[in-house]
CSV table of N, CA and C in Angstrom, one decimal:
chain,number,residue,atom,x,y,z
A,1,GLN,N,-88.0,-11.4,-46.4
A,1,GLN,CA,-87.3,-10.2,-46.1
A,1,GLN,C,-87.4,-10.0,-44.5
A,2,VAL,N,-86.2,-9.5,-44.0
A,2,VAL,CA,-86.1,-9.2,-42.5
A,2,VAL,C,-85.6,-7.8,-42.4
A,3,GLN,N,-86.2,-7.0,-41.6
A,3,GLN,CA,-85.8,-5.6,-41.4
A,3,GLN,C,-85.6,-5.4,-39.9
A,4,LEU,N,-84.4,-4.8,-39.5
A,4,LEU,CA,-84.1,-4.4,-38.2
A,4,LEU,C,-83.9,-3.0,-38.2
A,5,VAL,N,-84.5,-2.4,-37.1
A,5,VAL,CA,-84.4,-0.9,-36.9
A,5,VAL,C,-84.0,-0.5,-35.5
A,6,GLU,N,-82.9,0.1,-35.4
A,6,GLU,CA,-82.4,0.5,-34.0
A,6,GLU,C,-82.8,1.9,-33.6
A,7,SER,N,-83.0,2.1,-32.3
A,7,SER,CA,-83.4,3.4,-31.9
A,7,SER,C,-82.7,3.6,-30.4
A,8,GLY,N,-82.8,4.8,-29.9
A,8,GLY,CA,-82.4,5.1,-28.6
A,8,GLY,C,-81.0,5.7,-28.4
A,9,GLY,N,-80.2,5.7,-29.4
A,9,GLY,CA,-78.9,6.3,-29.3
A,9,GLY,C,-79.0,7.8,-29.1
A,10,GLY,N,-77.8,8.3,-28.7
A,10,GLY,CA,-77.7,9.7,-28.3
A,10,GLY,C,-76.4,10.1,-27.7
A,11,LEU,N,-76.4,11.2,-27.1
A,11,LEU,CA,-75.2,11.9,-26.4
A,11,LEU,C,-75.5,11.9,-25.0
A,12,VAL,N,-74.6,11.3,-24.2
A,12,VAL,CA,-74.8,11.3,-22.8
A,12,VAL,C,-73.4,11.5,-22.1
A,13,GLN,N,-73.4,12.0,-20.9
A,13,GLN,CA,-72.2,12.2,-20.1
A,13,GLN,C,-71.7,10.8,-19.6
A,14,ALA,N,-70.4,10.7,-19.3
A,14,ALA,CA,-69.8,9.5,-18.6
A,14,ALA,C,-70.7,9.1,-17.4
A,15,GLY,N,-71.0,8.0,-17.1
A,15,GLY,CA,-71.8,7.5,-16.1
A,15,GLY,C,-73.2,7.5,-16.2
A,16,GLY,N,-73.7,8.0,-17.4
A,16,GLY,CA,-75.1,8.1,-17.8
A,16,GLY,C,-75.6,6.8,-18.3
A,17,SER,N,-76.8,6.8,-18.7
A,17,SER,CA,-77.5,5.6,-19.1
A,17,SER,C,-78.3,5.9,-20.5
A,18,LEU,N,-78.4,4.8,-21.2
A,18,LEU,CA,-79.3,4.7,-22.4
A,18,LEU,C,-79.9,3.4,-22.6
A,19,ARG,N,-81.0,3.4,-23.3
A,19,ARG,CA,-81.5,2.1,-23.7
A,19,ARG,C,-81.8,2.0,-25.1
A,20,LEU,N,-81.1,1.1,-25.8
A,20,LEU,CA,-81.2,0.9,-27.2
A,20,LEU,C,-82.4,-0.1,-27.6
A,21,SER,N,-83.1,0.0,-28.6
A,21,SER,CA,-84.1,-0.9,-29.0
A,21,SER,C,-83.9,-1.3,-30.4
A,22,CYS,N,-84.3,-2.5,-30.7
A,22,CYS,CA,-84.2,-3.1,-32.0
A,22,CYS,C,-85.5,-3.7,-32.4
A,23,ALA,N,-86.2,-3.1,-33.4
A,23,ALA,CA,-87.6,-3.7,-33.7
A,23,ALA,C,-87.2,-4.5,-34.9
A,24,ALA,N,-87.8,-5.7,-34.9
A,24,ALA,CA,-87.5,-6.8,-35.9
A,24,ALA,C,-88.8,-7.1,-36.7
A,25,SER,N,-88.7,-7.3,-37.9
A,25,SER,CA,-89.9,-7.8,-38.6
A,25,SER,C,-89.7,-9.2,-39.2
A,26,GLY,N,-90.7,-9.9,-39.7
A,26,GLY,CA,-90.6,-11.3,-40.2
A,26,GLY,C,-90.3,-12.3,-39.1
A,27,ARG,N,-89.7,-13.4,-39.4
A,27,ARG,CA,-89.5,-14.5,-38.4
A,27,ARG,C,-88.2,-14.4,-37.8
A,28,THR,N,-87.4,-13.3,-37.9
A,28,THR,CA,-86.1,-13.2,-37.2
A,28,THR,C,-86.3,-13.2,-35.7
A,29,SER,N,-87.4,-12.8,-35.2
A,29,SER,CA,-87.6,-12.7,-33.8
A,29,SER,C,-87.5,-14.1,-33.0
A,30,THR,N,-87.6,-15.2,-33.7
A,30,THR,CA,-87.6,-16.5,-33.2
A,30,THR,C,-86.1,-17.0,-33.1
A,31,TYR,N,-85.1,-16.4,-33.6
A,31,TYR,CA,-83.7,-16.8,-33.7
A,31,TYR,C,-82.9,-15.9,-32.8
A,32,ALA,N,-81.6,-16.4,-32.7
A,32,ALA,CA,-80.6,-15.6,-31.8
A,32,ALA,C,-80.5,-14.2,-32.4
A,33,MET,N,-80.2,-13.2,-31.5
A,33,MET,CA,-80.0,-11.9,-32.0
A,33,MET,C,-78.8,-11.4,-31.2
A,34,GLY,N,-78.2,-10.3,-31.6
A,34,GLY,CA,-77.1,-9.7,-30.8
A,34,GLY,C,-76.8,-8.3,-31.2
A,35,TRP,N,-76.0,-7.7,-30.4
A,35,TRP,CA,-75.6,-6.4,-30.6
A,35,TRP,C,-74.0,-6.2,-30.8
A,36,PHE,N,-73.6,-5.4,-31.9
A,36,PHE,CA,-72.3,-5.2,-32.2
A,36,PHE,C,-72.0,-3.6,-32.2
A,37,ARG,N,-70.8,-3.3,-32.1
A,37,ARG,CA,-70.5,-1.8,-32.2
A,37,ARG,C,-69.3,-1.6,-33.0
A,38,GLN,N,-69.0,-0.4,-33.5
A,38,GLN,CA,-68.0,0.0,-34.2
A,38,GLN,C,-67.6,1.4,-34.0
A,39,ALA,N,-66.5,1.6,-33.4
A,39,ALA,CA,-65.9,2.9,-33.1
A,39,ALA,C,-65.1,3.4,-34.3
A,40,PRO,N,-65.0,4.7,-34.5
A,40,PRO,CA,-64.2,5.3,-35.6
A,40,PRO,C,-62.9,4.7,-35.7
A,41,GLY,N,-62.5,4.3,-37.0
A,41,GLY,CA,-61.2,3.6,-37.2
A,41,GLY,C,-60.9,2.2,-36.7
A,42,LYS,N,-61.9,1.6,-36.1
A,42,LYS,CA,-61.9,0.3,-35.6
A,42,LYS,C,-62.8,-0.8,-36.3
A,43,GLU,N,-62.5,-1.9,-36.0
A,43,GLU,CA,-63.3,-3.0,-36.6
A,43,GLU,C,-64.6,-3.2,-35.8
A,44,ARG,N,-65.7,-3.7,-36.4
A,44,ARG,CA,-66.9,-3.9,-35.7
A,44,ARG,C,-66.6,-5.1,-34.7
A,45,GLU,N,-67.1,-4.9,-33.5
A,45,GLU,CA,-66.8,-5.8,-32.4
A,45,GLU,C,-68.1,-6.3,-31.7
A,46,PHE,N,-68.1,-7.6,-31.2
A,46,PHE,CA,-69.2,-8.1,-30.4
A,46,PHE,C,-69.5,-7.4,-29.1
A,47,VAL,N,-70.7,-7.2,-28.8
A,47,VAL,CA,-71.1,-6.6,-27.4
A,47,VAL,C,-71.8,-7.6,-26.6
A,48,ALA,N,-73.0,-8.1,-27.3
A,48,ALA,CA,-73.8,-9.0,-26.5
A,48,ALA,C,-74.7,-9.7,-27.4
A,49,ALA,N,-75.1,-11.0,-27.0
A,49,ALA,CA,-76.0,-11.8,-27.8
A,49,ALA,C,-77.0,-12.4,-26.8
A,50,ILE,N,-78.2,-12.9,-27.4
A,50,ILE,CA,-79.2,-13.5,-26.7
A,50,ILE,C,-79.9,-14.5,-27.5
A,51,SER,N,-80.2,-15.7,-26.9
A,51,SER,CA,-80.8,-16.8,-27.6
A,51,SER,C,-82.3,-16.5,-28.1
A,52,TRP,N,-82.8,-17.4,-28.9
A,52,TRP,CA,-84.1,-17.1,-29.4
A,52,TRP,C,-85.2,-17.0,-28.3
A,53,SER,N,-85.1,-17.8,-27.1
A,53,SER,CA,-85.9,-17.6,-26.0
A,53,SER,C,-85.6,-16.6,-25.0
A,54,GLY,N,-84.4,-16.0,-25.1
A,54,GLY,CA,-84.0,-15.1,-24.1
A,54,GLY,C,-83.4,-15.6,-22.8
A,55,ASP,N,-83.4,-16.9,-22.8
A,55,ASP,CA,-82.9,-17.6,-21.6
A,55,ASP,C,-81.5,-17.6,-21.4
A,56,SER,N,-80.7,-17.5,-22.6
A,56,SER,CA,-79.2,-17.5,-22.5
A,56,SER,C,-78.6,-16.2,-23.1
A,57,THR,N,-77.7,-15.7,-22.5
A,57,THR,CA,-77.1,-14.4,-22.9
A,57,THR,C,-75.5,-14.5,-22.9
A,58,MET,N,-74.9,-13.7,-23.6
A,58,MET,CA,-73.4,-13.7,-23.6
A,58,MET,C,-72.9,-12.2,-23.8
A,59,TYR,N,-71.9,-11.7,-23.1
A,59,TYR,CA,-71.4,-10.4,-23.1
A,59,TYR,C,-69.9,-10.3,-23.4
A,60,ALA,N,-69.4,-9.3,-24.0
A,60,ALA,CA,-68.1,-9.0,-24.1
A,60,ALA,C,-67.6,-8.7,-22.7
A,61,ASP,N,-66.3,-9.0,-22.4
A,61,ASP,CA,-65.8,-8.7,-21.2
A,61,ASP,C,-65.8,-7.2,-20.8
A,62,SER,N,-65.8,-6.3,-21.8
A,62,SER,CA,-65.7,-4.9,-21.6
A,62,SER,C,-67.0,-4.3,-21.1
A,63,VAL,N,-68.1,-5.0,-21.3
A,63,VAL,CA,-69.4,-4.4,-21.0
A,63,VAL,C,-70.0,-5.2,-19.9
A,64,LYS,N,-69.5,-6.3,-19.5
A,64,LYS,CA,-70.2,-7.1,-18.3
A,64,LYS,C,-70.4,-6.3,-17.1
A,65,GLY,N,-71.6,-6.3,-16.6
A,65,GLY,CA,-72.0,-5.7,-15.4
A,65,GLY,C,-72.5,-4.3,-15.6
A,66,ARG,N,-72.4,-3.8,-16.9
A,66,ARG,CA,-72.8,-2.4,-17.3
A,66,ARG,C,-73.9,-2.5,-18.2
A,67,LEU,N,-73.8,-3.4,-19.2
A,67,LEU,CA,-74.8,-3.6,-20.3
A,67,LEU,C,-75.7,-4.8,-20.1
A,68,THR,N,-77.0,-4.7,-20.4
A,68,THR,CA,-77.8,-5.8,-20.2
A,68,THR,C,-78.7,-6.1,-21.5
A,69,ILE,N,-78.6,-7.2,-22.0
A,69,ILE,CA,-79.4,-7.5,-23.3
A,69,ILE,C,-80.7,-8.2,-22.9
A,70,SER,N,-81.8,-8.0,-23.6
A,70,SER,CA,-83.0,-8.7,-23.4
A,70,SER,C,-83.8,-8.5,-24.6
A,71,ARG,N,-84.9,-9.4,-24.7
A,71,ARG,CA,-85.8,-9.3,-25.9
A,71,ARG,C,-87.2,-9.7,-25.4
A,72,ASP,N,-88.1,-9.1,-26.1
A,72,ASP,CA,-89.6,-9.5,-25.9
A,72,ASP,C,-90.0,-9.9,-27.3
A,73,ASN,N,-90.2,-11.2,-27.3
A,73,ASN,CA,-90.6,-11.8,-28.7
A,73,ASN,C,-92.0,-11.4,-29.0
A,74,SER,N,-92.9,-11.2,-28.0
A,74,SER,CA,-94.3,-10.8,-28.3
A,74,SER,C,-94.3,-9.5,-29.0
A,75,LYS,N,-93.3,-8.6,-28.7
A,75,LYS,CA,-93.2,-7.3,-29.4
A,75,LYS,C,-92.2,-7.3,-30.5
A,76,ARG,N,-91.4,-8.4,-30.7
A,76,ARG,CA,-90.5,-8.6,-31.7
A,76,ARG,C,-89.3,-7.5,-31.6
A,77,THR,N,-88.9,-7.3,-30.3
A,77,THR,CA,-88.1,-6.1,-30.1
A,77,THR,C,-86.9,-6.6,-29.1
A,78,MET,N,-85.8,-6.3,-29.4
A,78,MET,CA,-84.6,-6.5,-28.5
A,78,MET,C,-84.1,-5.2,-27.9
A,79,TYR,N,-83.5,-5.4,-26.7
A,79,TYR,CA,-83.1,-4.2,-26.0
A,79,TYR,C,-81.6,-4.3,-25.6
A,80,LEU,N,-81.0,-3.2,-25.4
A,80,LEU,CA,-79.7,-3.2,-24.8
A,80,LEU,C,-79.6,-2.1,-23.7
A,81,GLU,N,-79.8,-2.4,-22.4
A,81,GLU,CA,-79.8,-1.4,-21.4
A,81,GLU,C,-78.3,-1.1,-21.1
A,82,MET,N,-78.1,0.2,-21.2
A,82,MET,CA,-76.6,0.6,-21.0
A,82,MET,C,-76.6,1.5,-19.8
A,83,ASN,N,-75.8,1.2,-18.8
A,83,ASN,CA,-75.6,1.9,-17.6
A,83,ASN,C,-74.1,2.1,-17.4
A,84,SER,N,-73.9,3.1,-16.6
A,84,SER,CA,-72.4,3.5,-16.2
A,84,SER,C,-71.6,3.6,-17.5
A,85,LEU,N,-72.0,4.3,-18.4
A,85,LEU,CA,-71.4,4.4,-19.7
A,85,LEU,C,-70.1,5.2,-19.6
A,86,LYS,N,-69.1,4.8,-20.4
A,86,LYS,CA,-67.8,5.3,-20.4
A,86,LYS,C,-67.5,5.9,-21.8
A,87,PRO,N,-66.6,6.7,-22.0
A,87,PRO,CA,-66.2,7.3,-23.3
A,87,PRO,C,-65.8,6.3,-24.3
A,88,GLU,N,-65.1,5.2,-23.8
A,88,GLU,CA,-64.9,4.1,-24.7
A,88,GLU,C,-66.0,3.3,-25.2
A,89,ASP,N,-67.1,3.6,-24.7
A,89,ASP,CA,-68.4,2.9,-25.3
A,89,ASP,C,-68.9,3.7,-26.4
A,90,THR,N,-68.3,4.8,-26.7
A,90,THR,CA,-68.8,5.6,-27.9
A,90,THR,C,-68.5,4.8,-29.2
A,91,ALA,N,-69.6,4.6,-29.9
A,91,ALA,CA,-69.6,3.8,-31.2
A,91,ALA,C,-71.0,3.8,-31.9
A,92,VAL,N,-71.0,3.4,-33.1
A,92,VAL,CA,-72.3,3.1,-33.7
A,92,VAL,C,-72.6,1.7,-33.3
A,93,TYR,N,-73.8,1.5,-32.7
A,93,TYR,CA,-74.3,0.2,-32.3
A,93,TYR,C,-75.3,-0.4,-33.4
A,94,TYR,N,-74.9,-1.7,-33.7
A,94,TYR,CA,-75.7,-2.4,-34.7
A,94,TYR,C,-76.5,-3.5,-34.0
A,95,CYS,N,-77.7,-3.7,-34.4
A,95,CYS,CA,-78.6,-4.8,-34.1
A,95,CYS,C,-78.3,-5.8,-35.2
A,96,ALA,N,-78.3,-7.2,-34.7
A,96,ALA,CA,-78.1,-8.3,-35.7
A,96,ALA,C,-79.0,-9.3,-35.4
A,97,ALA,N,-79.4,-10.1,-36.4
A,97,ALA,CA,-80.2,-11.3,-36.2
A,97,ALA,C,-79.7,-12.5,-37.0
A,98,SER,N,-79.6,-13.6,-36.4
A,98,SER,CA,-79.2,-14.8,-37.1
A,98,SER,C,-80.3,-15.4,-38.0
A,99,GLY,N,-79.9,-15.9,-39.1
A,99,GLY,CA,-80.8,-16.6,-40.0
A,99,GLY,C,-81.2,-18.0,-39.7
A,100,GLY,N,-80.5,-18.7,-38.8
A,100,GLY,CA,-80.8,-20.0,-38.3
A,100,GLY,C,-80.4,-20.5,-37.0
A,101,TYR,N,-79.6,-19.7,-36.4
A,101,TYR,CA,-79.1,-20.3,-35.0
A,101,TYR,C,-80.2,-19.9,-33.9
A,102,TYR,N,-80.3,-20.8,-32.9
A,102,TYR,CA,-81.1,-20.5,-31.8
A,102,TYR,C,-80.3,-20.1,-30.6
A,103,SER,N,-79.1,-20.6,-30.5
A,103,SER,CA,-78.3,-20.3,-29.3
A,103,SER,C,-77.4,-19.0,-29.6
A,104,VAL,N,-76.7,-18.6,-28.5
A,104,VAL,CA,-76.1,-17.3,-28.6
A,104,VAL,C,-74.8,-17.4,-29.5
A,105,ARG,N,-74.5,-16.3,-30.2
A,105,ARG,CA,-73.5,-16.3,-31.1
A,105,ARG,C,-72.7,-15.0,-31.0
A,106,GLU,N,-71.4,-15.1,-31.3
A,106,GLU,CA,-70.6,-13.8,-31.1
A,106,GLU,C,-69.7,-13.4,-32.3
A,107,ARG,N,-69.9,-14.2,-33.5
A,107,ARG,CA,-69.2,-13.8,-34.6
A,107,ARG,C,-70.0,-13.2,-35.6
A,108,LEU,N,-69.4,-12.2,-36.3
A,108,LEU,CA,-70.0,-11.4,-37.3
A,108,LEU,C,-70.7,-12.2,-38.4
A,109,ASP,N,-69.9,-13.3,-38.9
A,109,ASP,CA,-70.4,-14.2,-39.9
A,109,ASP,C,-71.5,-15.2,-39.5
A,110,GLU,N,-71.9,-15.1,-38.3
A,110,GLU,CA,-73.0,-16.0,-37.8
A,110,GLU,C,-74.2,-15.2,-37.7
A,111,TYR,N,-74.3,-14.0,-38.2
A,111,TYR,CA,-75.5,-13.2,-38.3
A,111,TYR,C,-75.8,-12.8,-39.8
A,112,ASP,N,-77.0,-12.8,-40.1
A,112,ASP,CA,-77.3,-12.6,-41.6
A,112,ASP,C,-78.2,-11.3,-41.8
A,113,TYR,N,-78.7,-10.6,-40.7
A,113,TYR,CA,-79.4,-9.5,-40.9
A,113,TYR,C,-78.9,-8.4,-40.0
A,114,TRP,N,-78.9,-7.2,-40.5
A,114,TRP,CA,-78.3,-6.1,-39.7
A,114,TRP,C,-79.2,-4.8,-39.9
A,115,GLY,N,-79.2,-4.2,-38.7
A,115,GLY,CA,-79.9,-2.7,-38.8
A,115,GLY,C,-78.9,-1.7,-39.2
A,116,GLN,N,-79.4,-0.5,-39.3
A,116,GLN,CA,-78.7,0.5,-40.0
A,116,GLN,C,-77.6,1.2,-39.0
A,117,GLY,N,-77.9,0.9,-37.7
A,117,GLY,CA,-76.9,1.4,-36.7
A,117,GLY,C,-77.5,2.6,-36.0
A,118,THR,N,-77.1,2.8,-34.7
A,118,THR,CA,-77.5,4.0,-34.0
A,118,THR,C,-76.2,4.5,-33.3
A,119,GLN,N,-76.0,5.8,-33.2
A,119,GLN,CA,-74.9,6.4,-32.7
A,119,GLN,C,-75.0,6.6,-31.2
A,120,VAL,N,-74.0,6.2,-30.5
A,120,VAL,CA,-73.9,6.4,-29.0
A,120,VAL,C,-72.6,7.1,-28.7
A,121,THR,N,-72.9,8.3,-28.1
A,121,THR,CA,-71.6,9.1,-27.9
A,121,THR,C,-71.6,9.5,-26.4
A,122,VAL,N,-70.5,9.1,-25.7
A,122,VAL,CA,-70.3,9.3,-24.3
A,122,VAL,C,-69.2,10.4,-24.1
A,123,SER,N,-69.6,11.4,-23.5
A,123,SER,CA,-68.6,12.5,-23.4
A,123,SER,C,-68.0,12.4,-22.0
A,124,SER,N,-66.6,12.9,-21.9
A,124,SER,CA,-65.9,12.8,-20.6
A,124,SER,C,-66.3,13.6,-19.5
């Protein structure tokens, strides 16, 4: 059994910052992990991914330069540092973990475990 729990979401004004955290249990911390988001009425989309070691990362073009993914395997926690937030960043953010991949992944079907999501709302 693997459990992922997100935290850190909230309401911020445009240009503000937030840091999301994802606490993982079990052996998931040794595999690739990622962040996805889903805005109202839209499909869930890829945001960022990180390899098992944290040495490799991947970002969606829309968030490059503003969001930073990282992980601390000793704490079994993944982070998403969010800066210069825009209203279009408003969405439910989901933490995800692969069940077998070590390298970065960006497709929904490449992840096996998901958190419950945390709401991020950016006002104009």
